[in-house]
Amino acid sequence: MAKLNVNPTRMELTRLKIRIRTARRGHKLLKDKRDELMKQFLEIMRQNRILRERVESSLMKAHSSFSVAAALMSPEMLEQALLYPKQSVSLGMNSKNIMSVNVPEYTYKTKNDDKADIYPYGFAQTSGELDDALTELSDVFEELLELAQIEKAMQLLAQEIEKTRRRVNALEYVMIPQLEETIRYITMKLDENERGNLTRLMKVKDMMLQQAGYGQ
């Protein structure tokens, strides 16, 4: 691992030791965050799988009923029956924080609070299967909205997990090893300089002692 390009001084050594303590502390915090994000992600993924199965089952039932209705009714009659919807929906969005990730929370409000009053047609000329299809779609709408909310949360959490993973790897495999290598290098240089200074002092001492002996 390549060391940092710094001057091998005691001041620089002290600064790098502070940096490596901070990097190790940050590395631990990011690893804890990554692990908690993974835990939250797996829990949401489990909810997503269960909810998706229910939604897909309901949509298949609605599609099956609508297909039967389309076979029993003429295209013109089917289009006329569904031309003017009787119900409308307004959507709202808030957000909640999961490990510093803002995920959406969807809410909705229907124009008509009576969920049974959703058929925009009379019953005389329409098929009962069309009623079943609209009822199934009306019932699955809330779960469909919840599924969209969960899948968006999964997407945002996956992005945050990847970002956190890259930061953990950068600290673990690049920054901390570089700092450790640089600290070893500076420590060795300082020890080498200290030994050199000690050797010079000893030589000076020997020279002074010799001169003192000559003088006597």
PDB file of N, CA and C in Angstrom, residues 33-34 36-38 40-41 44 94-105 152-164 167:
ATOM      1  N   LYS A  33     -23.933   1.278  10.556  1.00  0.00           N
ATOM      2  CA  LYS A  33     -25.030   1.815   9.749  1.00  0.00           C
ATOM      3  C   LYS A  33     -25.362   0.869   8.605  1.00  0.00           C
ATOM      4  N   ARG A  34     -24.331   0.350   7.934  1.00  0.00           N
ATOM      5  CA  ARG A  34     -24.560  -0.577   6.809  1.00  0.00           C
ATOM      6  C   ARG A  34     -25.301  -1.822   7.283  1.00  0.00           C
ATOM      7  N   GLU A  36     -27.283  -2.144   9.907  1.00  0.00           N
ATOM      8  CA  GLU A  36     -28.669  -1.815  10.263  1.00  0.00           C
ATOM      9  C   GLU A  36     -29.500  -1.561   9.011  1.00  0.00           C
ATOM     10  N   LEU A  37     -28.904  -0.910   8.016  1.00  0.00           N
ATOM     11  CA  LEU A  37     -29.616  -0.708   6.750  1.00  0.00           C
ATOM     12  C   LEU A  37     -29.966  -2.042   6.102  1.00  0.00           C
ATOM     13  N   MET A  38     -29.032  -2.983   6.133  1.00  0.00           N
ATOM     14  CA  MET A  38     -29.297  -4.309   5.573  1.00  0.00           C
ATOM     15  C   MET A  38     -30.428  -4.999   6.326  1.00  0.00           C
ATOM     16  N   GLN A  40     -32.909  -3.523   7.954  1.00  0.00           N
ATOM     17  CA  GLN A  40     -34.151  -2.867   7.572  1.00  0.00           C
ATOM     18  C   GLN A  40     -34.563  -3.272   6.155  1.00  0.00           C
ATOM     19  N   PHE A  41     -33.576  -3.354   5.259  1.00  0.00           N
ATOM     20  CA  PHE A  41     -33.863  -3.713   3.866  1.00  0.00           C
ATOM     21  C   PHE A  41     -34.456  -5.118   3.769  1.00  0.00           C
ATOM     22  N   ILE A  44     -38.066  -5.123   5.015  1.00  0.00           N
ATOM     23  CA  ILE A  44     -38.974  -4.526   4.031  1.00  0.00           C
ATOM     24  C   ILE A  44     -39.133  -5.453   2.819  1.00  0.00           C
ATOM     25  N   ASN A  94     -46.035  11.982   2.352  1.00  0.00           N
ATOM     26  CA  ASN A  94     -45.158  12.434   3.422  1.00  0.00           C
ATOM     27  C   ASN A  94     -43.878  11.608   3.340  1.00  0.00           C
ATOM     28  N   SER A  95     -42.999  11.795   4.278  1.00  0.00           N
ATOM     29  CA  SER A  95     -41.778  10.987   4.289  1.00  0.00           C
ATOM     30  C   SER A  95     -41.434  10.623   5.722  1.00  0.00           C
ATOM     31  N   LYS A  96     -40.771   9.483   5.876  1.00  0.00           N
ATOM     32  CA  LYS A  96     -40.263   9.072   7.189  1.00  0.00           C
ATOM     33  C   LYS A  96     -38.789   8.727   7.042  1.00  0.00           C
ATOM     34  N   ASN A  97     -38.065   8.831   8.136  1.00  0.00           N
ATOM     35  CA  ASN A  97     -36.614   8.652   8.116  1.00  0.00           C
ATOM     36  C   ASN A  97     -36.253   7.250   8.600  1.00  0.00           C
ATOM     37  N   ILE A  98     -35.539   6.512   7.746  1.00  0.00           N
ATOM     38  CA  ILE A  98     -34.998   5.203   8.127  1.00  0.00           C
ATOM     39  C   ILE A  98     -33.482   5.270   7.984  1.00  0.00           C
ATOM     40  N   MET A  99     -32.783   5.378   9.100  1.00  0.00           N
ATOM     41  CA  MET A  99     -31.312   5.425   9.084  1.00  0.00           C
ATOM     42  C   MET A  99     -30.798   6.501   8.147  1.00  0.00           C
ATOM     43  N   SER A 100     -31.334   7.713   8.309  1.00  0.00           N
ATOM     44  CA  SER A 100     -30.955   8.899   7.528  1.00  0.00           C
ATOM     45  C   SER A 100     -31.416   8.834   6.067  1.00  0.00           C
ATOM     46  N   VAL A 101     -32.291   7.893   5.740  1.00  0.00           N
ATOM     47  CA  VAL A 101     -32.863   7.805   4.395  1.00  0.00           C
ATOM     48  C   VAL A 101     -34.329   8.203   4.469  1.00  0.00           C
ATOM     49  N   ASN A 102     -34.704   9.223   3.704  1.00  0.00           N
ATOM     50  CA  ASN A 102     -36.092   9.664   3.678  1.00  0.00           C
ATOM     51  C   ASN A 102     -36.872   8.833   2.665  1.00  0.00           C
ATOM     52  N   VAL A 103     -37.779   8.006   3.171  1.00  0.00           N
ATOM     53  CA  VAL A 103     -38.594   7.162   2.296  1.00  0.00           C
ATOM     54  C   VAL A 103     -40.017   7.702   2.275  1.00  0.00           C
ATOM     55  N   PRO A 104     -40.729   7.543   1.160  1.00  0.00           N
ATOM     56  CA  PRO A 104     -42.053   8.145   1.041  1.00  0.00           C
ATOM     57  C   PRO A 104     -43.127   7.351   1.788  1.00  0.00           C
ATOM     58  N   GLU A 105     -44.143   8.079   2.232  1.00  0.00           N
ATOM     59  CA  GLU A 105     -45.356   7.478   2.786  1.00  0.00           C
ATOM     60  C   GLU A 105     -46.537   8.072   2.033  1.00  0.00           C
ATOM     61  N   LYS A 152     -40.437   1.652  -3.394  1.00  0.00           N
ATOM     62  CA  LYS A 152     -39.630   2.868  -3.453  1.00  0.00           C
ATOM     63  C   LYS A 152     -38.676   2.925  -2.263  1.00  0.00           C
ATOM     64  N   ALA A 153     -39.160   2.521  -1.093  1.00  0.00           N
ATOM     65  CA  ALA A 153     -38.290   2.482   0.091  1.00  0.00           C
ATOM     66  C   ALA A 153     -37.143   1.508  -0.122  1.00  0.00           C
ATOM     67  N   MET A 154     -37.429   0.348  -0.722  1.00  0.00           N
ATOM     68  CA  MET A 154     -36.374  -0.622  -1.007  1.00  0.00           C
ATOM     69  C   MET A 154     -35.332  -0.037  -1.960  1.00  0.00           C
ATOM     70  N   GLN A 155     -35.796   0.669  -2.977  1.00  0.00           N
ATOM     71  CA  GLN A 155     -34.873   1.274  -3.948  1.00  0.00           C
ATOM     72  C   GLN A 155     -33.949   2.284  -3.267  1.00  0.00           C
ATOM     73  N   LEU A 156     -34.529   3.152  -2.431  1.00  0.00           N
ATOM     74  CA  LEU A 156     -33.729   4.181  -1.754  1.00  0.00           C
ATOM     75  C   LEU A 156     -32.764   3.558  -0.749  1.00  0.00           C
ATOM     76  N   LEU A 157     -33.222   2.530  -0.025  1.00  0.00           N
ATOM     77  CA  LEU A 157     -32.350   1.860   0.938  1.00  0.00           C
ATOM     78  C   LEU A 157     -31.210   1.137   0.228  1.00  0.00           C
ATOM     79  N   ALA A 158     -31.510   0.519  -0.918  1.00  0.00           N
ATOM     80  CA  ALA A 158     -30.459  -0.172  -1.677  1.00  0.00           C
ATOM     81  C   ALA A 158     -29.390   0.814  -2.141  1.00  0.00           C
ATOM     82  N   GLN A 159     -29.810   2.011  -2.564  1.00  0.00           N
ATOM     83  CA  GLN A 159     -28.843   3.027  -2.987  1.00  0.00           C
ATOM     84  C   GLN A 159     -27.982   3.466  -1.805  1.00  0.00           C
ATOM     85  N   GLU A 160     -28.611   3.650  -0.642  1.00  0.00           N
ATOM     86  CA  GLU A 160     -27.859   4.078   0.543  1.00  0.00           C
ATOM     87  C   GLU A 160     -26.912   2.976   1.022  1.00  0.00           C
ATOM     88  N   ILE A 161     -27.351   1.721   0.936  1.00  0.00           N
ATOM     89  CA  ILE A 161     -26.489   0.599   1.317  1.00  0.00           C
ATOM     90  C   ILE A 161     -25.256   0.557   0.426  1.00  0.00           C
ATOM     91  N   GLU A 162     -25.454   0.731  -0.881  1.00  0.00           N
ATOM     92  CA  GLU A 162     -24.323   0.707  -1.811  1.00  0.00           C
ATOM     93  C   GLU A 162     -23.363   1.868  -1.541  1.00  0.00           C
ATOM     94  N   LYS A 163     -23.932   3.050  -1.281  1.00  0.00           N
ATOM     95  CA  LYS A 163     -23.090   4.213  -0.984  1.00  0.00           C
ATOM     96  C   LYS A 163     -22.292   3.990   0.313  1.00  0.00           C
ATOM     97  N   THR A 164     -22.962   3.462   1.330  1.00  0.00           N
ATOM     98  CA  THR A 164     -22.284   3.202   2.606  1.00  0.00           C
ATOM     99  C   THR A 164     -21.232   2.118   2.447  1.00  0.00           C
ATOM    100  N   ARG A 167     -18.098   3.558   0.986  1.00  0.00           N
ATOM    101  CA  ARG A 167     -17.359   4.351   1.964  1.00  0.00           C
ATOM    102  C   ARG A 167     -16.617   3.450   2.951  1.00  0.00           C
TER     103      ARG A 167
END
